[in-house]
PDB file of C-alpha atoms in Angstrom:
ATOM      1  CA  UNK A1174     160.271  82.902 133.917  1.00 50.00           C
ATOM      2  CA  UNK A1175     159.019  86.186 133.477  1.00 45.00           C
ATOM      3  CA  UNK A1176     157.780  88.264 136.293  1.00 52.00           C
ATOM      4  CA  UNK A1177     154.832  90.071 136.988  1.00 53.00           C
ATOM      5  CA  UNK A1178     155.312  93.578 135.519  1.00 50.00           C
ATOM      6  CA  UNK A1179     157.166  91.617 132.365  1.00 49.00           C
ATOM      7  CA  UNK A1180     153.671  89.353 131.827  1.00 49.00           C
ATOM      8  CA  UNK A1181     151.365  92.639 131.976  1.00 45.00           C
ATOM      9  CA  UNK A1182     154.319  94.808 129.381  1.00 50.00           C
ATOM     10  CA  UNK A1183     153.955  91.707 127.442  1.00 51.00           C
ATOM     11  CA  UNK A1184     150.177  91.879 127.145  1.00 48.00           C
ATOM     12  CA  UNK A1185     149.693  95.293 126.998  1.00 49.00           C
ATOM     13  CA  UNK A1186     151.749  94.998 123.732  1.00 46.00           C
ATOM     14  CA  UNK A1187     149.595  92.450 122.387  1.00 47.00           C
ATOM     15  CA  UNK A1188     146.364  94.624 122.900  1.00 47.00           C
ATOM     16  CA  UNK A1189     147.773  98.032 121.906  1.00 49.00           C
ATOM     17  CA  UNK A1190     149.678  97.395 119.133  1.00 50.00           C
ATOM     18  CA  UNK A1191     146.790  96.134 116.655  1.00 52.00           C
ATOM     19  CA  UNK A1192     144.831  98.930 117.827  1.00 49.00           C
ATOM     20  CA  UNK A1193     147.911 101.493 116.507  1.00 50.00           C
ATOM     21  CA  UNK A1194     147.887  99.433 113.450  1.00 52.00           C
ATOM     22  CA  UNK A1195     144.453 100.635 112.963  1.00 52.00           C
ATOM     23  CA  UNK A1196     144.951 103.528 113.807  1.00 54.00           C
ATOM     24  CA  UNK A1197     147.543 103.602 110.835  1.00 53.00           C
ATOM     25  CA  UNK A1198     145.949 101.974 108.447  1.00 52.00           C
ATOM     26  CA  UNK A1199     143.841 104.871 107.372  1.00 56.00           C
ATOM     27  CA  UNK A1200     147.046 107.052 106.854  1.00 61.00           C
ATOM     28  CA  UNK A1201     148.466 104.667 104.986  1.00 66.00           C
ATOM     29  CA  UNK A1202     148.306 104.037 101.049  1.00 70.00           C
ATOM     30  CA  UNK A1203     146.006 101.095 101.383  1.00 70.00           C
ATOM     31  CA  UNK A1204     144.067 103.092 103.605  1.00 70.00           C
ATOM     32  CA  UNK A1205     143.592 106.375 101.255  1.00 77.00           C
ATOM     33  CA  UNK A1206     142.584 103.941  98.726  1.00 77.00           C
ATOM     34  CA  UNK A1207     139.837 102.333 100.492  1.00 75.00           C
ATOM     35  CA  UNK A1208     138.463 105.551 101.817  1.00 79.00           C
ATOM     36  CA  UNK A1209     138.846 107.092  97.567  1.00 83.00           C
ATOM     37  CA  UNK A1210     136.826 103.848  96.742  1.00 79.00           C
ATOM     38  CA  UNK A1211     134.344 104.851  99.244  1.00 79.00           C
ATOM     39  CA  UNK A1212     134.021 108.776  97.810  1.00 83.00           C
ATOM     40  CA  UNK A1213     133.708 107.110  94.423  1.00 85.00           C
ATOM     41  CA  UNK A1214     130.864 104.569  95.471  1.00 82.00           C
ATOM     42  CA  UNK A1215     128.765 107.828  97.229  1.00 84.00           C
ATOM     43  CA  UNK A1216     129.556 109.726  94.260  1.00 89.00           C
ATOM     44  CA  UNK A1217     128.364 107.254  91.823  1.00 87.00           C
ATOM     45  CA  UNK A1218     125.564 107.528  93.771  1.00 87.00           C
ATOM     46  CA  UNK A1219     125.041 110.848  93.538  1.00 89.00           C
ATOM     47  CA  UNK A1220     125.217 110.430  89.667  1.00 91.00           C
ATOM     48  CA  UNK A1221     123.047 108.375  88.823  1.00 92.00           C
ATOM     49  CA  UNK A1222     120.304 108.720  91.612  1.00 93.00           C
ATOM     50  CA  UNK A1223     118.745 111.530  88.718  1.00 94.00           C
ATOM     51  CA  UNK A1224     118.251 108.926  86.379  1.00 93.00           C
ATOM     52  CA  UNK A1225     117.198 106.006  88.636  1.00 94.00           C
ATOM     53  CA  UNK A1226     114.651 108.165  90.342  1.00 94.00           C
ATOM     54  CA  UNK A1227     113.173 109.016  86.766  1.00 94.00           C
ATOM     55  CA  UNK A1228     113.550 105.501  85.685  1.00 94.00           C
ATOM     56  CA  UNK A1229     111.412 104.907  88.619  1.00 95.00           C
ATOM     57  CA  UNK A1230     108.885 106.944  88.030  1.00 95.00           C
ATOM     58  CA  UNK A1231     108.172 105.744  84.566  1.00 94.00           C
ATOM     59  CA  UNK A1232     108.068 102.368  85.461  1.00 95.00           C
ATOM     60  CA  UNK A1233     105.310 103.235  88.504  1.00 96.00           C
ATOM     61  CA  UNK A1234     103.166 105.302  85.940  1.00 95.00           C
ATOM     62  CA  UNK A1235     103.475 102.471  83.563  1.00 94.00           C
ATOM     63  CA  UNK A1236     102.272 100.161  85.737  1.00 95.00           C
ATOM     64  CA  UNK A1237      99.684 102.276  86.911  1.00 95.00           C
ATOM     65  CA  UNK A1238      98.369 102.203  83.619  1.00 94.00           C
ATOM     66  CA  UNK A1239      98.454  99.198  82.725  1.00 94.00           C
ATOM     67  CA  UNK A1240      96.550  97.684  85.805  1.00 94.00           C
ATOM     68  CA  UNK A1241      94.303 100.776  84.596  1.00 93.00           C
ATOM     69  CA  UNK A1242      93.628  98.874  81.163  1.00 93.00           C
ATOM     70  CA  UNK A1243      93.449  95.687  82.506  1.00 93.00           C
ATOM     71  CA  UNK A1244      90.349  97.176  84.578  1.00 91.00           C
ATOM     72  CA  UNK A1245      89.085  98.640  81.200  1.00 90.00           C
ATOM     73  CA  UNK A1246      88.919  94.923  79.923  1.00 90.00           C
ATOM     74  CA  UNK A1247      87.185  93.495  82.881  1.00 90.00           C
ATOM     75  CA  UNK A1248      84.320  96.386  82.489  1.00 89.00           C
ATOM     76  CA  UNK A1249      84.406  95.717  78.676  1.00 86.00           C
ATOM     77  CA  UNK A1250      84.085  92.207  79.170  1.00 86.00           C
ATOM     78  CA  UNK A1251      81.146  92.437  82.262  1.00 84.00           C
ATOM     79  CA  UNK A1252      77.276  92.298  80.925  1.00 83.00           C
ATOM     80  CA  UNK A1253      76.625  95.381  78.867  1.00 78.00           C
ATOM     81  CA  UNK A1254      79.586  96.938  79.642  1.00 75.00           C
ATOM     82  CA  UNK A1255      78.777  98.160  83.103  1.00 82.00           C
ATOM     83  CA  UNK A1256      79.648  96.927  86.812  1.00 87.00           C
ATOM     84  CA  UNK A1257      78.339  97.251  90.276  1.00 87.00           C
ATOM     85  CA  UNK A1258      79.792 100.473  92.066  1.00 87.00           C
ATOM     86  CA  UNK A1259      81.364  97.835  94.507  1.00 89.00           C
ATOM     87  CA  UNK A1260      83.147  95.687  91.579  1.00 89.00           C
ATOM     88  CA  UNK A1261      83.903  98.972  90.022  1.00 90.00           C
ATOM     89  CA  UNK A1262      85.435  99.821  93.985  1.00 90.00           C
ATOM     90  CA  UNK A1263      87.263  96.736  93.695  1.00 92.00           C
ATOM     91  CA  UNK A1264      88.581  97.134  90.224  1.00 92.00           C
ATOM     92  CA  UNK A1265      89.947 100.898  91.279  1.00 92.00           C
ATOM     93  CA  UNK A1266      91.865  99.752  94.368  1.00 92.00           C
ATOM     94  CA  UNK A1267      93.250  96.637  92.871  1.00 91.00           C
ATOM     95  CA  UNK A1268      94.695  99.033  90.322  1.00 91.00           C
ATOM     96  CA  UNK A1269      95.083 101.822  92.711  1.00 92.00           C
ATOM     97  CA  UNK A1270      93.593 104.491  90.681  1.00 94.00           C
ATOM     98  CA  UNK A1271      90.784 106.847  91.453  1.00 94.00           C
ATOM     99  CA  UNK A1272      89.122 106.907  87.650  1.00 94.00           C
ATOM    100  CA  UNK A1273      89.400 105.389  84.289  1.00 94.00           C
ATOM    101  CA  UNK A1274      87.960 106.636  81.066  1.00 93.00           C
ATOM    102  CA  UNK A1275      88.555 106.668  77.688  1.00 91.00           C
ATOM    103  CA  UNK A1276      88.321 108.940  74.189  1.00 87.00           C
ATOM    104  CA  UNK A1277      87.405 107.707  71.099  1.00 79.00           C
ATOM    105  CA  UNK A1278      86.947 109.995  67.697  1.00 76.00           C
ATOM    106  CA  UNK A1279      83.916 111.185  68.745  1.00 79.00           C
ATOM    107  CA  UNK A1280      83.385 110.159  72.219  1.00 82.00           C
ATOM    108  CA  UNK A1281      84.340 110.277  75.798  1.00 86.00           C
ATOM    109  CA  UNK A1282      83.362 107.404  78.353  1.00 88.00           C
ATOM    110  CA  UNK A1283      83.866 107.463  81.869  1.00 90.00           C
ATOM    111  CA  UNK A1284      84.850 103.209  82.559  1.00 91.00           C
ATOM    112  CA  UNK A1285      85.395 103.564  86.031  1.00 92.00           C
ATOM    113  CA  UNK A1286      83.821 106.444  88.087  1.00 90.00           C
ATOM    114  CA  UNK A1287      85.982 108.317  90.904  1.00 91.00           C
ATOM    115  CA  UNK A1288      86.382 106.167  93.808  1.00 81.00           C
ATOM    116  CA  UNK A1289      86.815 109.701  95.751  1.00 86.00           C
ATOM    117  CA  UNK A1290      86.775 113.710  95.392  1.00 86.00           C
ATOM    118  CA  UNK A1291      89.034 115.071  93.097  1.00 87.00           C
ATOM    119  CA  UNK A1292      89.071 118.346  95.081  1.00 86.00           C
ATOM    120  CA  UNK A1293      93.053 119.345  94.615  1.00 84.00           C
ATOM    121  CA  UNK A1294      94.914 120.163  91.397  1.00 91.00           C
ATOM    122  CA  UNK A1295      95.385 117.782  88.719  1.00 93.00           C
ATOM    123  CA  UNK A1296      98.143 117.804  86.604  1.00 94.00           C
ATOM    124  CA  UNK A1297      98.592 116.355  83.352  1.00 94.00           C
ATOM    125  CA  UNK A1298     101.263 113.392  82.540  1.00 95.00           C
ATOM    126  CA  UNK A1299     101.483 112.730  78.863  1.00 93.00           C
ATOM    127  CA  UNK A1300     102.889 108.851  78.711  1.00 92.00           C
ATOM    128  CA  UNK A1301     103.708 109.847  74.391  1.00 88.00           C
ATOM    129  CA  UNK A1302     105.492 112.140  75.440  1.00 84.00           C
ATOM    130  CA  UNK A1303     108.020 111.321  78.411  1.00 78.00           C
ATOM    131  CA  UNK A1304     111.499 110.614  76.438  1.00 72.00           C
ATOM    132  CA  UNK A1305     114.626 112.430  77.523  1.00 72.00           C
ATOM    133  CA  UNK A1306     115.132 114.288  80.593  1.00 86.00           C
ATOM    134  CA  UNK A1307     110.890 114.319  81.207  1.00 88.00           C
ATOM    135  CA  UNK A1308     111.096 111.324  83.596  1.00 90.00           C
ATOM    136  CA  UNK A1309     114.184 113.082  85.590  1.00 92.00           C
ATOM    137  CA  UNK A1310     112.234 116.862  86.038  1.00 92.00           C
ATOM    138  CA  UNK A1311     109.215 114.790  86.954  1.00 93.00           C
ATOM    139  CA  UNK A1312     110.634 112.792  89.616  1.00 94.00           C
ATOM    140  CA  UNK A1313     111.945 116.060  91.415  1.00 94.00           C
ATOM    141  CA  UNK A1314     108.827 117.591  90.611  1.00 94.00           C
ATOM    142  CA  UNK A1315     106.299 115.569  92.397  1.00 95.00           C
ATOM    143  CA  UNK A1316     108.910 115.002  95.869  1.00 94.00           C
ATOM    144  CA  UNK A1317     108.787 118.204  96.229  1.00 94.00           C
ATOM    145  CA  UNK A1318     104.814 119.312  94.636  1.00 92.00           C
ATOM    146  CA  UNK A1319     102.540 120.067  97.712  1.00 92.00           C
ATOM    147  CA  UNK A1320     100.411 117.645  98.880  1.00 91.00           C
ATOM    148  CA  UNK A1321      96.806 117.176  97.356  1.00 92.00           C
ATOM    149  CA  UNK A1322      97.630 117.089  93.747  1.00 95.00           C
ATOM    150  CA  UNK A1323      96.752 114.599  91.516  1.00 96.00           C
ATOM    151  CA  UNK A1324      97.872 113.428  88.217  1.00 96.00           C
ATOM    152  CA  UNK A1325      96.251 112.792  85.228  1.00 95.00           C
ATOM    153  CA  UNK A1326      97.737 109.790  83.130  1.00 96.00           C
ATOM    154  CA  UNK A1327      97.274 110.257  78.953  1.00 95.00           C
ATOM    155  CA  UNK A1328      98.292 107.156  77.205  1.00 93.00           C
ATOM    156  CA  UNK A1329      97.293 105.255  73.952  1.00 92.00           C
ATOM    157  CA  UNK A1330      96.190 101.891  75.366  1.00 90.00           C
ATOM    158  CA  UNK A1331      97.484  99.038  73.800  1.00 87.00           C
ATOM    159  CA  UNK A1332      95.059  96.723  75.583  1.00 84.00           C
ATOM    160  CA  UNK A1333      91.763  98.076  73.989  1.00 79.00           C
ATOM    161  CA  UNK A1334      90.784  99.340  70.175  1.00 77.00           C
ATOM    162  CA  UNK A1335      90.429 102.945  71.952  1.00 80.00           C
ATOM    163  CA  UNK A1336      91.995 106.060  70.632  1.00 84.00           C
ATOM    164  CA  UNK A1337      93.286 107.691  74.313  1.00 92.00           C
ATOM    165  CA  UNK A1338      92.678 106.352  78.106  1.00 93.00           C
ATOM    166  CA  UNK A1339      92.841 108.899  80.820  1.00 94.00           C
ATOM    167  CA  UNK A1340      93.892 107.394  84.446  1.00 96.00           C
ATOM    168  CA  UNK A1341      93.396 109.456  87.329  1.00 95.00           C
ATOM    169  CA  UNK A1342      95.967 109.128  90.280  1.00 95.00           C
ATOM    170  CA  UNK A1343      96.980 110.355  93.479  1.00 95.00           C
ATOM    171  CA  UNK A1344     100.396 112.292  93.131  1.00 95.00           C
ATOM    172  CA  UNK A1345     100.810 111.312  97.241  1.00 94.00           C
ATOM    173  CA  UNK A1346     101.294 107.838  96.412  1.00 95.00           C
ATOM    174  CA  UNK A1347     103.626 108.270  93.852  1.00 96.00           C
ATOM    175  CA  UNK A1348     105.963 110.506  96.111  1.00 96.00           C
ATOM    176  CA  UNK A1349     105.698 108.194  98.377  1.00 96.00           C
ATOM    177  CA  UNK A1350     107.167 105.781  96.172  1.00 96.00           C
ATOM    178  CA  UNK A1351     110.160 108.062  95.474  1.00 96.00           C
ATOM    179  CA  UNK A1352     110.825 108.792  98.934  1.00 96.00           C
ATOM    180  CA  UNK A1353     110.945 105.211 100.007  1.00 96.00           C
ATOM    181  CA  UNK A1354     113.200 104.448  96.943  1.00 96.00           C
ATOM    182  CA  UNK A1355     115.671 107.311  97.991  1.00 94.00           C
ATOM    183  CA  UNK A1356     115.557 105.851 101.674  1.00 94.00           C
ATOM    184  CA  UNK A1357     116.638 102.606 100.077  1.00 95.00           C
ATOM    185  CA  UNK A1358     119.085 103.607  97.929  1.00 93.00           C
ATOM    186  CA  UNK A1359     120.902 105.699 100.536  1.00 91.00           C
ATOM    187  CA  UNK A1360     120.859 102.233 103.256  1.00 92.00           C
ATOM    188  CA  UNK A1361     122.607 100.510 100.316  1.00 91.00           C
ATOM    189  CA  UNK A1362     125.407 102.908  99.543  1.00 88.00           C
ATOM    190  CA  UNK A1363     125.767 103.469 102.990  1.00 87.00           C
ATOM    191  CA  UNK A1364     126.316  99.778 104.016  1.00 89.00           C
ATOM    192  CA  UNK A1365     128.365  99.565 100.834  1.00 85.00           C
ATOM    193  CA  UNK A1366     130.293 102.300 102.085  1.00 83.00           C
ATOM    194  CA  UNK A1367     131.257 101.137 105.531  1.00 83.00           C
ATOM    195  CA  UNK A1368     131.639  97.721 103.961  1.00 83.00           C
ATOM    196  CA  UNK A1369     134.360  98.933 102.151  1.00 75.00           C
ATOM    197  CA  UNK A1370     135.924 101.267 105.325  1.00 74.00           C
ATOM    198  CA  UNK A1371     135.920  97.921 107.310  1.00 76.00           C
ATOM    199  CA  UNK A1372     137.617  95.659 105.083  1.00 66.00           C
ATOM    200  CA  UNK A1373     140.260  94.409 106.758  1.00 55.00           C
ATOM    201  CA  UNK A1374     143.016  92.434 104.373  1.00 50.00           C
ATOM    202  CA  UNK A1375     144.137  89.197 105.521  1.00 43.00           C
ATOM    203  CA  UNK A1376     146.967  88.980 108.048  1.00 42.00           C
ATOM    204  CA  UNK A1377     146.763  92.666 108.447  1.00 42.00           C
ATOM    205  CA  UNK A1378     145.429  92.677 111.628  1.00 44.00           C
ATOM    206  CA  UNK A1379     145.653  90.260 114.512  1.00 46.00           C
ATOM    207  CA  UNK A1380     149.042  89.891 114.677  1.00 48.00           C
ATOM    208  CA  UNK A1381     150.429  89.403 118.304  1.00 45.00           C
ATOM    209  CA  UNK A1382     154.016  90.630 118.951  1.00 48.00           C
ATOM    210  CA  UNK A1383     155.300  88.341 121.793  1.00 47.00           C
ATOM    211  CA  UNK A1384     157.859  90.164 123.909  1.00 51.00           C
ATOM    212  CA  UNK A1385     160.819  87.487 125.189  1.00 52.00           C
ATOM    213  CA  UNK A1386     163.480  88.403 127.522  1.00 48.00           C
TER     214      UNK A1386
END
């Protein structure tokens, strides 16, 4: 039988040693390869975060255009062309916009009215012209534009027979947007990250060395 002090050598072997083994593992090969895989995950990142902010500011100025023109149409297709300034409310928040006109040849129509004062700047987004690295210097440049600004969407409609639709935005919630899609993109590399620093290989770990004498 094994005495006393032999039972509590024997267990303090069992609990220490795959804690050393961890502690190990990190030094080892298999660990510097884990933690490399984890530099190249942040770094891919890092990479392509440029591009899939732009991408992502595109796509919410598209869409903000399109529920734009899909406004257009229900004015268009109301008696006379013209709505109640609570439908024409309605129509601006379901689209969240503030205004919506459009240019023809020889004419300019205001569809929706402003749903609020347009006291701060407004800058211009040209939706013809936003190919190459426009959507990437964009991004960046509305995170970090002061607040107040607002932008003011060109586009060629492809839902109505008009020549040019203006849609006027709020550049706030469009950085908004982009912050929250940074904030969610860094939770998923980061969970992706420790995923990978956690791994632990089968039959690495939880070994117990039994001590006989």
């Amino acid at each position: 039988e094994l005495n006393e002090a032999q039972q509590l050598e024997g267990i303090g072997v069992a609990v220490s040693e795959p804690l050393a083994q961890r502690s190990l593992f990190f030094s080892g090969l298999r660990g510097r390869l884990l933690i490399l895989t984890a530099a190249f995950v942040l770094f891919g990142v890092l990479l392509t975060y440029p591009v899939l902010a732009g991408t992502f500011r595109n796509n919410w100025l598209e869409g903000r255009a399109q529920a734009a023109q899909i406004a257009a149409l229900a004015v268009e297709a109301a008696p006379d062309g013209r709505v109640s300034d609570e439908l024409s409310r309605q129509l601006l928040s379901q689209a969240q916009v503030v205004s919506v006109a459009v240019q023809g040849e020889d004419f300019r129509e205001l569809i929706l009215a402003p749903s609020m004062d347009i006291t701060g700047d407004l800058v211009t987004v040209d939706l013809r012209r936003q190919a190459g690295f426009a959507g990437i210097s964009g991004a960046f440049g509305h995170m970090l534009a002061p607040s107040g600004r607002f932008l003011r969407i060109v586009l060629t409609p492809s839902m109505t027979a008009d020549a040019e639709m203006e849609v006027i935005v709020p550049e706030s919630a469009l950085k908004k947007g982009l912050v929250d899609f940074s904030r969610t993109l860094v939770i998923v590399s980061l969970i992706i990250v420790i995923t990978v620093l956690t791994v632990k290989p089968a039959g690495l770990f939880g070994r117990v060395v039994v001590k006989r004498v």
